[in-house]
mmCIF file with all atom_site columns, C-alpha atoms in Angstrom:
data_model
loop_
_atom_site.group_PDB
_atom_site.id
_atom_site.type_symbol
_atom_site.label_atom_id
_atom_site.label_alt_id
_atom_site.label_comp_id
_atom_site.label_asym_id
_atom_site.label_entity_id
_atom_site.label_seq_id
_atom_site.pdbx_PDB_ins_code
_atom_site.Cartn_x
_atom_site.Cartn_y
_atom_site.Cartn_z
_atom_site.occupancy
_atom_site.B_iso_or_equiv
_atom_site.pdbx_formal_charge
_atom_site.auth_seq_id
_atom_site.auth_comp_id
_atom_site.auth_asym_id
_atom_site.auth_atom_id
_atom_site.pdbx_PDB_model_num
ATOM 1   C CA . GLY A 1 1   ? -2.232  -1.069  -18.418 1.00 79.00 ? 1082 GLY A CA 1
ATOM 2   C CA . ILE A 1 2   ? -4.473  -2.495  -15.757 1.00 86.00 ? 1083 ILE A CA 1
ATOM 3   C CA . GLN A 1 3   ? -5.612  -6.100  -16.214 1.00 91.00 ? 1084 GLN A CA 1
ATOM 4   C CA . VAL A 1 4   ? -9.227  -6.944  -15.423 1.00 94.00 ? 1085 VAL A CA 1
ATOM 5   C CA . GLU A 1 5   ? -10.296 -10.511 -14.673 1.00 96.00 ? 1086 GLU A CA 1
ATOM 6   C CA . GLN A 1 6   ? -13.929 -11.512 -14.424 1.00 97.00 ? 1087 GLN A CA 1
ATOM 7   C CA . SER A 1 7   ? -15.339 -14.684 -12.929 1.00 97.00 ? 1088 SER A CA 1
ATOM 8   C CA . PRO A 1 8   ? -17.051 -16.910 -13.599 1.00 98.00 ? 1089 PRO A CA 1
ATOM 9   C CA . PRO A 1 9   ? -16.890 -16.751 -17.403 1.00 97.00 ? 1090 PRO A CA 1
ATOM 10  C CA . ASP A 1 10  ? -20.297 -18.381 -17.714 1.00 97.00 ? 1091 ASP A CA 1
ATOM 11  C CA . LEU A 1 11  ? -23.226 -18.674 -15.338 1.00 97.00 ? 1092 LEU A CA 1
ATOM 12  C CA . ILE A 1 12  ? -26.491 -20.549 -15.805 1.00 97.00 ? 1093 ILE A CA 1
ATOM 13  C CA . LEU A 1 13  ? -29.249 -19.704 -13.377 1.00 96.00 ? 1094 LEU A CA 1
ATOM 14  C CA . GLN A 1 14  ? -32.771 -20.835 -12.734 1.00 97.00 ? 1095 GLN A CA 1
ATOM 15  C CA . GLU A 1 15  ? -35.221 -17.961 -12.603 1.00 97.00 ? 1096 GLU A CA 1
ATOM 16  C CA . GLY A 1 16  ? -35.448 -16.657 -9.066  1.00 97.00 ? 1097 GLY A CA 1
ATOM 17  C CA . ALA A 1 17  ? -31.912 -17.619 -8.092  1.00 98.00 ? 1098 ALA A CA 1
ATOM 18  C CA . ASN A 1 18  ? -29.318 -15.243 -6.698  1.00 97.00 ? 1099 ASN A CA 1
ATOM 19  C CA . SER A 1 19  ? -25.767 -14.894 -7.987  1.00 97.00 ? 1100 SER A CA 1
ATOM 20  C CA . THR A 1 20  ? -22.502 -13.034 -7.514  1.00 98.00 ? 1101 THR A CA 1
ATOM 21  C CA . LEU A 1 21  ? -20.168 -11.928 -10.267 1.00 98.00 ? 1102 LEU A CA 1
ATOM 22  C CA . ARG A 1 22  ? -16.627 -10.892 -9.464  1.00 98.00 ? 1103 ARG A CA 1
ATOM 23  C CA . CYS A 1 23  ? -14.106 -8.553  -10.985 1.00 97.00 ? 1104 CYS A CA 1
ATOM 24  C CA . ASN A 1 24  ? -10.416 -8.554  -9.955  1.00 97.00 ? 1105 ASN A CA 1
ATOM 25  C CA . PHE A 1 25  ? -7.896  -5.916  -10.924 1.00 94.00 ? 1106 PHE A CA 1
ATOM 26  C CA . SER A 1 26  ? -4.139  -6.082  -11.289 1.00 93.00 ? 1107 SER A CA 1
ATOM 27  C CA . ASP A 1 27  ? -3.652  -2.583  -9.965  1.00 90.00 ? 1108 ASP A CA 1
ATOM 28  C CA . SER A 1 28  ? -5.425  0.090   -7.952  1.00 87.00 ? 1109 SER A CA 1
ATOM 29  C CA . VAL A 1 29  ? -8.999  0.574   -9.072  1.00 86.00 ? 1110 VAL A CA 1
ATOM 30  C CA . ASN A 1 30  ? -9.834  4.010   -10.388 1.00 84.00 ? 1111 ASN A CA 1
ATOM 31  C CA . ASN A 1 31  ? -13.494 4.493   -11.215 1.00 89.00 ? 1112 ASN A CA 1
ATOM 32  C CA . LEU A 1 32  ? -15.239 1.190   -11.732 1.00 93.00 ? 1113 LEU A CA 1
ATOM 33  C CA . GLN A 1 33  ? -18.219 0.704   -14.003 1.00 96.00 ? 1114 GLN A CA 1
ATOM 34  C CA . TRP A 1 34  ? -20.493 -2.297  -14.485 1.00 98.00 ? 1115 TRP A CA 1
ATOM 35  C CA . PHE A 1 35  ? -22.357 -2.825  -17.739 1.00 97.00 ? 1116 PHE A CA 1
ATOM 36  C CA . HIS A 1 36  ? -24.938 -5.235  -19.040 1.00 97.00 ? 1117 HIS A CA 1
ATOM 37  C CA . GLN A 1 37  ? -24.729 -6.096  -22.726 1.00 96.00 ? 1118 GLN A CA 1
ATOM 38  C CA . ASN A 1 38  ? -28.156 -7.130  -23.897 1.00 91.00 ? 1119 ASN A CA 1
ATOM 39  C CA . PRO A 1 39  ? -28.846 -9.588  -26.731 1.00 88.00 ? 1120 PRO A CA 1
ATOM 40  C CA . TRP A 1 40  ? -28.939 -6.678  -29.204 1.00 90.00 ? 1121 TRP A CA 1
ATOM 41  C CA . GLY A 1 41  ? -25.396 -5.729  -28.275 1.00 93.00 ? 1122 GLY A CA 1
ATOM 42  C CA . GLN A 1 42  ? -26.187 -2.543  -26.389 1.00 93.00 ? 1123 GLN A CA 1
ATOM 43  C CA . LEU A 1 43  ? -24.026 -1.677  -23.385 1.00 95.00 ? 1124 LEU A CA 1
ATOM 44  C CA . ILE A 1 44  ? -26.289 -0.589  -20.582 1.00 95.00 ? 1125 ILE A CA 1
ATOM 45  C CA . ASN A 1 45  ? -24.825 1.249   -17.605 1.00 96.00 ? 1126 ASN A CA 1
ATOM 46  C CA . LEU A 1 46  ? -25.521 -0.538  -14.348 1.00 97.00 ? 1127 LEU A CA 1
ATOM 47  C CA . PHE A 1 47  ? -23.241 1.116   -11.814 1.00 97.00 ? 1128 PHE A CA 1
ATOM 48  C CA . TYR A 1 48  ? -20.526 3.706   -11.581 1.00 96.00 ? 1129 TYR A CA 1
ATOM 49  C CA . ILE A 1 49  ? -18.953 2.659   -8.318  1.00 95.00 ? 1130 ILE A CA 1
ATOM 50  C CA . PRO A 1 50  ? -15.379 3.736   -7.465  1.00 93.00 ? 1131 PRO A CA 1
ATOM 51  C CA . SER A 1 51  ? -15.856 2.410   -3.935  1.00 93.00 ? 1132 SER A CA 1
ATOM 52  C CA . GLY A 1 52  ? -18.513 1.319   -1.480  1.00 96.00 ? 1133 GLY A CA 1
ATOM 53  C CA . THR A 1 53  ? -21.874 -0.267  -2.182  1.00 97.00 ? 1134 THR A CA 1
ATOM 54  C CA . LYS A 1 54  ? -24.768 0.789   -4.381  1.00 98.00 ? 1135 LYS A CA 1
ATOM 55  C CA . GLN A 1 55  ? -28.130 -0.777  -5.025  1.00 97.00 ? 1136 GLN A CA 1
ATOM 56  C CA . ASN A 1 56  ? -30.532 -0.458  -7.925  1.00 96.00 ? 1137 ASN A CA 1
ATOM 57  C CA . GLY A 1 57  ? -33.581 -2.665  -7.637  1.00 97.00 ? 1138 GLY A CA 1
ATOM 58  C CA . ARG A 1 58  ? -32.543 -6.315  -7.696  1.00 97.00 ? 1139 ARG A CA 1
ATOM 59  C CA . LEU A 1 59  ? -28.956 -5.428  -8.516  1.00 98.00 ? 1140 LEU A CA 1
ATOM 60  C CA . SER A 1 60  ? -26.300 -4.222  -6.167  1.00 98.00 ? 1141 SER A CA 1
ATOM 61  C CA . ALA A 1 61  ? -22.552 -3.701  -6.454  1.00 98.00 ? 1142 ALA A CA 1
ATOM 62  C CA . THR A 1 62  ? -19.683 -3.405  -4.056  1.00 97.00 ? 1143 THR A CA 1
ATOM 63  C CA . THR A 1 63  ? -16.189 -2.159  -4.826  1.00 96.00 ? 1144 THR A CA 1
ATOM 64  C CA . VAL A 1 64  ? -13.304 -2.615  -2.406  1.00 95.00 ? 1145 VAL A CA 1
ATOM 65  C CA . ALA A 1 65  ? -10.703 -0.501  -4.121  1.00 90.00 ? 1146 ALA A CA 1
ATOM 66  C CA . THR A 1 66  ? -7.932  -1.218  -1.602  1.00 90.00 ? 1147 THR A CA 1
ATOM 67  C CA . GLU A 1 67  ? -8.280  -4.953  -2.261  1.00 93.00 ? 1148 GLU A CA 1
ATOM 68  C CA . ARG A 1 68  ? -8.697  -4.475  -6.013  1.00 94.00 ? 1149 ARG A CA 1
ATOM 69  C CA . TYR A 1 69  ? -12.028 -6.169  -6.576  1.00 96.00 ? 1150 TYR A CA 1
ATOM 70  C CA . SER A 1 70  ? -15.677 -5.489  -7.222  1.00 97.00 ? 1151 SER A CA 1
ATOM 71  C CA . LEU A 1 71  ? -18.760 -7.678  -6.909  1.00 98.00 ? 1152 LEU A CA 1
ATOM 72  C CA . LEU A 1 72  ? -22.085 -7.529  -8.688  1.00 98.00 ? 1153 LEU A CA 1
ATOM 73  C CA . TYR A 1 73  ? -25.044 -9.207  -7.009  1.00 98.00 ? 1154 TYR A CA 1
ATOM 74  C CA . ILE A 1 74  ? -28.123 -10.279 -8.896  1.00 97.00 ? 1155 ILE A CA 1
ATOM 75  C CA . SER A 1 75  ? -31.034 -11.262 -6.712  1.00 97.00 ? 1156 SER A CA 1
ATOM 76  C CA . SER A 1 76  ? -34.245 -13.035 -7.767  1.00 98.00 ? 1157 SER A CA 1
ATOM 77  C CA . SER A 1 77  ? -32.920 -13.356 -11.322 1.00 97.00 ? 1158 SER A CA 1
ATOM 78  C CA . GLN A 1 78  ? -35.273 -12.993 -14.272 1.00 97.00 ? 1159 GLN A CA 1
ATOM 79  C CA . THR A 1 79  ? -34.921 -14.118 -17.874 1.00 96.00 ? 1160 THR A CA 1
ATOM 80  C CA . THR A 1 80  ? -34.387 -10.488 -18.865 1.00 94.00 ? 1161 THR A CA 1
ATOM 81  C CA . ASP A 1 81  ? -31.187 -10.515 -16.808 1.00 96.00 ? 1162 ASP A CA 1
ATOM 82  C CA . SER A 1 82  ? -29.594 -12.768 -19.432 1.00 96.00 ? 1163 SER A CA 1
ATOM 83  C CA . GLY A 1 83  ? -26.682 -11.319 -21.341 1.00 95.00 ? 1164 GLY A CA 1
ATOM 84  C CA . VAL A 1 84  ? -23.058 -10.481 -20.781 1.00 97.00 ? 1165 VAL A CA 1
ATOM 85  C CA . TYR A 1 85  ? -21.962 -8.486  -17.758 1.00 98.00 ? 1166 TYR A CA 1
ATOM 86  C CA . PHE A 1 86  ? -18.789 -6.450  -18.055 1.00 97.00 ? 1167 PHE A CA 1
ATOM 87  C CA . CYS A 1 87  ? -16.815 -4.566  -15.484 1.00 97.00 ? 1168 CYS A CA 1
ATOM 88  C CA . ALA A 1 88  ? -14.358 -1.904  -16.548 1.00 95.00 ? 1169 ALA A CA 1
ATOM 89  C CA . ASP A 1 89  ? -11.796 0.265   -14.864 1.00 92.00 ? 1170 ASP A CA 1
ATOM 90  C CA . ASN A 1 90  ? -12.327 3.871   -15.851 1.00 88.00 ? 1171 ASN A CA 1
ATOM 91  C CA . ASP A 1 91  ? -9.097  5.845   -15.814 1.00 83.00 ? 1172 ASP A CA 1
ATOM 92  C CA . TYR A 1 92  ? -9.507  8.265   -18.698 1.00 81.00 ? 1173 TYR A CA 1
ATOM 93  C CA . LYS A 1 93  ? -10.375 5.230   -20.808 1.00 89.00 ? 1174 LYS A CA 1
ATOM 94  C CA . LEU A 1 94  ? -12.237 2.061   -19.942 1.00 93.00 ? 1175 LEU A CA 1
ATOM 95  C CA . SER A 1 95  ? -10.321 -1.191  -19.595 1.00 93.00 ? 1176 SER A CA 1
ATOM 96  C CA . PHE A 1 96  ? -12.835 -3.999  -19.890 1.00 95.00 ? 1177 PHE A CA 1
ATOM 97  C CA . GLY A 1 97  ? -12.819 -7.497  -18.527 1.00 95.00 ? 1178 GLY A CA 1
ATOM 98  C CA . ALA A 1 98  ? -13.748 -10.433 -20.748 1.00 96.00 ? 1179 ALA A CA 1
ATOM 99  C CA . GLY A 1 99  ? -17.249 -10.548 -19.301 1.00 97.00 ? 1180 GLY A CA 1
ATOM 100 C CA . THR A 1 100 ? -19.510 -13.048 -17.579 1.00 97.00 ? 1181 THR A CA 1
ATOM 101 C CA . THR A 1 101 ? -22.196 -14.594 -19.778 1.00 97.00 ? 1182 THR A CA 1
ATOM 102 C CA . VAL A 1 102 ? -25.341 -15.067 -17.724 1.00 97.00 ? 1183 VAL A CA 1
ATOM 103 C CA . THR A 1 103 ? -28.178 -17.277 -18.892 1.00 97.00 ? 1184 THR A CA 1
ATOM 104 C CA . VAL A 1 104 ? -31.349 -17.274 -16.811 1.00 97.00 ? 1185 VAL A CA 1
ATOM 105 C CA . ARG A 1 105 ? -33.710 -20.138 -17.524 1.00 97.00 ? 1186 ARG A CA 1
ATOM 106 C CA . ALA A 1 106 ? -37.449 -19.980 -16.912 1.00 95.00 ? 1187 ALA A CA 1
ATOM 107 C CA . GLU B 2 1   ? -32.730 11.316  -20.734 1.00 74.00 ? 43   GLU B CA 1
ATOM 108 C CA . PRO B 2 2   ? -29.630 12.368  -22.702 1.00 80.00 ? 44   PRO B CA 1
ATOM 109 C CA . GLU B 2 3   ? -28.062 9.612   -24.726 1.00 94.00 ? 45   GLU B CA 1
ATOM 110 C CA . VAL B 2 4   ? -25.266 8.919   -27.176 1.00 97.00 ? 46   VAL B CA 1
ATOM 111 C CA . THR B 2 5   ? -26.579 8.199   -30.650 1.00 97.00 ? 47   THR B CA 1
ATOM 112 C CA . GLN B 2 6   ? -24.750 6.407   -33.446 1.00 98.00 ? 48   GLN B CA 1
ATOM 113 C CA . THR B 2 7   ? -25.460 6.048   -37.138 1.00 97.00 ? 49   THR B CA 1
ATOM 114 C CA . PRO B 2 8   ? -25.785 3.858   -39.026 1.00 97.00 ? 50   PRO B CA 1
ATOM 115 C CA . SER B 2 9   ? -26.783 0.907   -36.855 1.00 97.00 ? 51   SER B CA 1
ATOM 116 C CA . HIS B 2 10  ? -25.525 -1.491  -39.510 1.00 97.00 ? 52   HIS B CA 1
ATOM 117 C CA . GLN B 2 11  ? -23.053 -0.983  -42.321 1.00 97.00 ? 53   GLN B CA 1
ATOM 118 C CA . VAL B 2 12  ? -21.926 -3.470  -44.914 1.00 98.00 ? 54   VAL B CA 1
ATOM 119 C CA . THR B 2 13  ? -18.948 -2.470  -47.011 1.00 98.00 ? 55   THR B CA 1
ATOM 120 C CA . GLN B 2 14  ? -16.649 -4.067  -49.517 1.00 98.00 ? 56   GLN B CA 1
ATOM 121 C CA . MET B 2 15  ? -13.050 -4.739  -48.607 1.00 98.00 ? 57   MET B CA 1
ATOM 122 C CA . GLY B 2 16  ? -10.869 -1.792  -49.502 1.00 98.00 ? 58   GLY B CA 1
ATOM 123 C CA . GLN B 2 17  ? -13.623 0.791   -49.177 1.00 98.00 ? 59   GLN B CA 1
ATOM 124 C CA . GLU B 2 18  ? -13.685 3.662   -46.711 1.00 98.00 ? 60   GLU B CA 1
ATOM 125 C CA . VAL B 2 19  ? -16.397 3.983   -44.080 1.00 98.00 ? 61   VAL B CA 1
ATOM 126 C CA . ILE B 2 20  ? -17.372 6.788   -41.749 1.00 98.00 ? 62   ILE B CA 1
ATOM 127 C CA . LEU B 2 21  ? -19.142 5.964   -38.527 1.00 98.00 ? 63   LEU B CA 1
ATOM 128 C CA . ARG B 2 22  ? -21.005 8.800   -36.890 1.00 97.00 ? 64   ARG B CA 1
ATOM 129 C CA . CYS B 2 23  ? -21.770 9.624   -33.297 1.00 98.00 ? 65   CYS B CA 1
ATOM 130 C CA . VAL B 2 24  ? -23.546 12.395  -31.442 1.00 97.00 ? 66   VAL B CA 1
ATOM 131 C CA . PRO B 2 25  ? -22.233 12.436  -27.856 1.00 97.00 ? 67   PRO B CA 1
ATOM 132 C CA . ILE B 2 26  ? -24.226 13.722  -24.920 1.00 96.00 ? 68   ILE B CA 1
ATOM 133 C CA . SER B 2 27  ? -24.390 17.473  -25.393 1.00 92.00 ? 69   SER B CA 1
ATOM 134 C CA . ASN B 2 28  ? -22.525 18.723  -22.315 1.00 91.00 ? 70   ASN B CA 1
ATOM 135 C CA . HIS B 2 29  ? -19.866 16.018  -22.366 1.00 94.00 ? 71   HIS B CA 1
ATOM 136 C CA . LEU B 2 30  ? -16.274 16.886  -23.141 1.00 93.00 ? 72   LEU B CA 1
ATOM 137 C CA . TYR B 2 31  ? -14.543 13.505  -23.505 1.00 95.00 ? 73   TYR B CA 1
ATOM 138 C CA . PHE B 2 32  ? -15.277 11.225  -26.425 1.00 96.00 ? 74   PHE B CA 1
ATOM 139 C CA . TYR B 2 33  ? -14.216 7.685   -27.173 1.00 97.00 ? 75   TYR B CA 1
ATOM 140 C CA . TRP B 2 34  ? -14.390 4.942   -29.757 1.00 98.00 ? 76   TRP B CA 1
ATOM 141 C CA . TYR B 2 35  ? -14.328 1.267   -28.806 1.00 98.00 ? 77   TYR B CA 1
ATOM 142 C CA . ARG B 2 36  ? -14.502 -1.908  -30.832 1.00 98.00 ? 78   ARG B CA 1
ATOM 143 C CA . GLN B 2 37  ? -15.927 -5.328  -30.049 1.00 97.00 ? 79   GLN B CA 1
ATOM 144 C CA . ILE B 2 38  ? -15.204 -8.237  -32.346 1.00 96.00 ? 80   ILE B CA 1
ATOM 145 C CA . LEU B 2 39  ? -18.006 -10.800 -32.131 1.00 93.00 ? 81   LEU B CA 1
ATOM 146 C CA . GLY B 2 40  ? -17.804 -12.810 -28.930 1.00 89.00 ? 82   GLY B CA 1
ATOM 147 C CA . GLN B 2 41  ? -14.824 -10.887 -27.575 1.00 91.00 ? 83   GLN B CA 1
ATOM 148 C CA . LYS B 2 42  ? -14.338 -8.126  -25.070 1.00 91.00 ? 84   LYS B CA 1
ATOM 149 C CA . VAL B 2 43  ? -14.713 -4.432  -25.695 1.00 96.00 ? 85   VAL B CA 1
ATOM 150 C CA . GLU B 2 44  ? -11.416 -2.845  -26.788 1.00 96.00 ? 86   GLU B CA 1
ATOM 151 C CA . PHE B 2 45  ? -10.377 0.787   -26.519 1.00 96.00 ? 87   PHE B CA 1
ATOM 152 C CA . LEU B 2 46  ? -9.475  2.527   -29.776 1.00 98.00 ? 88   LEU B CA 1
ATOM 153 C CA . VAL B 2 47  ? -9.109  6.238   -29.101 1.00 97.00 ? 89   VAL B CA 1
ATOM 154 C CA . SER B 2 48  ? -10.041 9.061   -26.768 1.00 95.00 ? 90   SER B CA 1
ATOM 155 C CA . PHE B 2 49  ? -10.606 12.664  -27.824 1.00 95.00 ? 91   PHE B CA 1
ATOM 156 C CA . TYR B 2 50  ? -10.656 15.842  -25.777 1.00 94.00 ? 92   TYR B CA 1
ATOM 157 C CA . ASN B 2 51  ? -10.373 19.522  -26.590 1.00 91.00 ? 93   ASN B CA 1
ATOM 158 C CA . ASN B 2 52  ? -10.372 18.801  -30.323 1.00 91.00 ? 94   ASN B CA 1
ATOM 159 C CA . GLU B 2 53  ? -7.443  16.451  -30.281 1.00 94.00 ? 95   GLU B CA 1
ATOM 160 C CA . ILE B 2 54  ? -6.613  12.829  -29.655 1.00 95.00 ? 96   ILE B CA 1
ATOM 161 C CA . SER B 2 55  ? -5.722  12.242  -26.014 1.00 94.00 ? 97   SER B CA 1
ATOM 162 C CA . GLU B 2 56  ? -4.751  8.618   -26.238 1.00 94.00 ? 98   GLU B CA 1
ATOM 163 C CA . LYS B 2 57  ? -4.906  5.819   -28.772 1.00 95.00 ? 99   LYS B CA 1
ATOM 164 C CA . SER B 2 58  ? -4.378  2.098   -28.655 1.00 95.00 ? 100  SER B CA 1
ATOM 165 C CA . GLU B 2 59  ? -2.169  -0.066  -30.834 1.00 95.00 ? 101  GLU B CA 1
ATOM 166 C CA . ILE B 2 60  ? -5.252  -0.938  -32.877 1.00 95.00 ? 102  ILE B CA 1
ATOM 167 C CA . PHE B 2 61  ? -5.720  2.698   -33.865 1.00 96.00 ? 103  PHE B CA 1
ATOM 168 C CA . ASP B 2 62  ? -3.131  2.886   -36.624 1.00 95.00 ? 104  ASP B CA 1
ATOM 169 C CA . ASP B 2 63  ? -2.952  5.031   -39.766 1.00 95.00 ? 105  ASP B CA 1
ATOM 170 C CA . GLN B 2 64  ? -5.996  3.278   -41.156 1.00 97.00 ? 106  GLN B CA 1
ATOM 171 C CA . PHE B 2 65  ? -8.152  5.064   -38.591 1.00 98.00 ? 107  PHE B CA 1
ATOM 172 C CA . SER B 2 66  ? -8.898  8.709   -37.959 1.00 98.00 ? 108  SER B CA 1
ATOM 173 C CA . VAL B 2 67  ? -11.336 10.685  -35.831 1.00 97.00 ? 109  VAL B CA 1
ATOM 174 C CA . GLU B 2 68  ? -12.834 14.086  -36.273 1.00 95.00 ? 110  GLU B CA 1
ATOM 175 C CA . ARG B 2 69  ? -15.238 16.441  -34.585 1.00 93.00 ? 111  ARG B CA 1
ATOM 176 C CA . PRO B 2 70  ? -16.452 18.344  -37.631 1.00 87.00 ? 112  PRO B CA 1
ATOM 177 C CA . ASP B 2 71  ? -18.911 20.522  -35.732 1.00 88.00 ? 113  ASP B CA 1
ATOM 178 C CA . GLY B 2 72  ? -20.203 21.095  -32.209 1.00 79.00 ? 114  GLY B CA 1
ATOM 179 C CA . SER B 2 73  ? -22.223 17.931  -32.037 1.00 88.00 ? 115  SER B CA 1
ATOM 180 C CA . ASN B 2 74  ? -20.834 15.156  -34.236 1.00 94.00 ? 116  ASN B CA 1
ATOM 181 C CA . PHE B 2 75  ? -17.868 12.874  -33.622 1.00 96.00 ? 117  PHE B CA 1
ATOM 182 C CA . THR B 2 76  ? -16.786 10.573  -36.429 1.00 97.00 ? 118  THR B CA 1
ATOM 183 C CA . LEU B 2 77  ? -14.554 7.547   -36.918 1.00 98.00 ? 119  LEU B CA 1
ATOM 184 C CA . LYS B 2 78  ? -13.152 7.014   -40.403 1.00 98.00 ? 120  LYS B CA 1
ATOM 185 C CA . ILE B 2 79  ? -11.740 3.657   -41.417 1.00 98.00 ? 121  ILE B CA 1
ATOM 186 C CA . ARG B 2 80  ? -9.798  3.637   -44.675 1.00 98.00 ? 122  ARG B CA 1
ATOM 187 C CA . SER B 2 81  ? -9.136  0.617   -46.877 1.00 97.00 ? 123  SER B CA 1
ATOM 188 C CA . THR B 2 82  ? -11.302 -1.678  -44.779 1.00 98.00 ? 124  THR B CA 1
ATOM 189 C CA . LYS B 2 83  ? -10.180 -5.252  -44.208 1.00 97.00 ? 125  LYS B CA 1
ATOM 190 C CA . LEU B 2 84  ? -12.165 -8.342  -43.335 1.00 97.00 ? 126  LEU B CA 1
ATOM 191 C CA . GLU B 2 85  ? -10.795 -8.220  -39.798 1.00 97.00 ? 127  GLU B CA 1
ATOM 192 C CA . ASP B 2 86  ? -12.280 -4.748  -39.287 1.00 98.00 ? 128  ASP B CA 1
ATOM 193 C CA . SER B 2 87  ? -15.687 -6.407  -39.037 1.00 98.00 ? 129  SER B CA 1
ATOM 194 C CA . ALA B 2 88  ? -16.900 -5.645  -35.527 1.00 98.00 ? 130  ALA B CA 1
ATOM 195 C CA . MET B 2 89  ? -19.301 -3.617  -33.447 1.00 98.00 ? 131  MET B CA 1
ATOM 196 C CA . TYR B 2 90  ? -18.010 -0.088  -33.024 1.00 98.00 ? 132  TYR B CA 1
ATOM 197 C CA . PHE B 2 91  ? -19.143 1.866   -29.999 1.00 98.00 ? 133  PHE B CA 1
ATOM 198 C CA . CYS B 2 92  ? -18.935 5.564   -29.361 1.00 98.00 ? 134  CYS B CA 1
ATOM 199 C CA . ALA B 2 93  ? -18.936 6.796   -25.762 1.00 97.00 ? 135  ALA B CA 1
ATOM 200 C CA . SER B 2 94  ? -18.764 10.092  -23.949 1.00 96.00 ? 136  SER B CA 1
ATOM 201 C CA . SER B 2 95  ? -18.196 11.334  -20.422 1.00 95.00 ? 137  SER B CA 1
ATOM 202 C CA . GLY B 2 96  ? -18.491 14.689  -18.753 1.00 94.00 ? 138  GLY B CA 1
ATOM 203 C CA . THR B 2 97  ? -15.207 14.567  -16.914 1.00 92.00 ? 139  THR B CA 1
ATOM 204 C CA . ARG B 2 98  ? -11.957 12.645  -17.089 1.00 89.00 ? 140  ARG B CA 1
ATOM 205 C CA . GLY B 2 99  ? -12.675 9.297   -15.466 1.00 88.00 ? 141  GLY B CA 1
ATOM 206 C CA . GLY B 2 100 ? -16.308 10.222  -15.085 1.00 92.00 ? 142  GLY B CA 1
ATOM 207 C CA . GLU B 2 101 ? -19.141 7.846   -15.867 1.00 94.00 ? 143  GLU B CA 1
ATOM 208 C CA . ALA B 2 102 ? -19.022 6.919   -19.531 1.00 95.00 ? 144  ALA B CA 1
ATOM 209 C CA . PHE B 2 103 ? -22.161 6.368   -21.583 1.00 96.00 ? 145  PHE B CA 1
ATOM 210 C CA . PHE B 2 104 ? -22.229 4.295   -24.738 1.00 97.00 ? 146  PHE B CA 1
ATOM 211 C CA . GLY B 2 105 ? -24.162 4.559   -27.951 1.00 97.00 ? 147  GLY B CA 1
ATOM 212 C CA . GLN B 2 106 ? -26.063 1.580   -29.303 1.00 96.00 ? 148  GLN B CA 1
ATOM 213 C CA . GLY B 2 107 ? -23.166 0.700   -31.622 1.00 97.00 ? 149  GLY B CA 1
ATOM 214 C CA . THR B 2 108 ? -22.606 0.358   -35.356 1.00 98.00 ? 150  THR B CA 1
ATOM 215 C CA . ARG B 2 109 ? -22.217 -3.185  -36.590 1.00 97.00 ? 151  ARG B CA 1
ATOM 216 C CA . LEU B 2 110 ? -19.697 -3.068  -39.433 1.00 98.00 ? 152  LEU B CA 1
ATOM 217 C CA . THR B 2 111 ? -19.427 -6.006  -41.777 1.00 98.00 ? 153  THR B CA 1
ATOM 218 C CA . VAL B 2 112 ? -16.630 -6.036  -44.348 1.00 98.00 ? 154  VAL B CA 1
ATOM 219 C CA . VAL B 2 113 ? -17.209 -8.454  -47.228 1.00 98.00 ? 155  VAL B CA 1
#
């Protein structure tokens, strides 16, 4: 199956900073999803983004399917942005990356 | 807003016992899934279910596991003869179409002692 690599594995940010998380795929991207796993373990949908760019508040995502990668941008980070961010390729089932653990410090 | 609901949120069971994890998918969704996340690790696919039958299953989903849709709303995961290594967060998910946006329940944290 498709392999999903996320980078960086860990990210420490000062509140207010901007950051970029990356997801690389070993094969053609199908329907990409980004999730945020909060400290309680819940997987929160951020974006369903097979291609192109979407924005939702301080978050935005870009998927370039032909080049097999997706980016998640966090702007003006807040402490509530802390948690693990997962990308997953959605082709009838989700294939998850290992995640990026984001810690935002006040 | 429609959501996937799972019960119980926490379950502690003794090794060797059977557990049933329950899920109510979003009402108009047709594709249902179970995933597992061992503490600190990535989310792993277990099984997908469509049209009242298993569509695909992973290597993890062996004879110890089974799924069922006993009525029009519930979707269950049964784990027989639980082992210590079955301790994990189990997530149910559903989507309206194949490859469509998947939504996850809040998870059931299973602890086998």
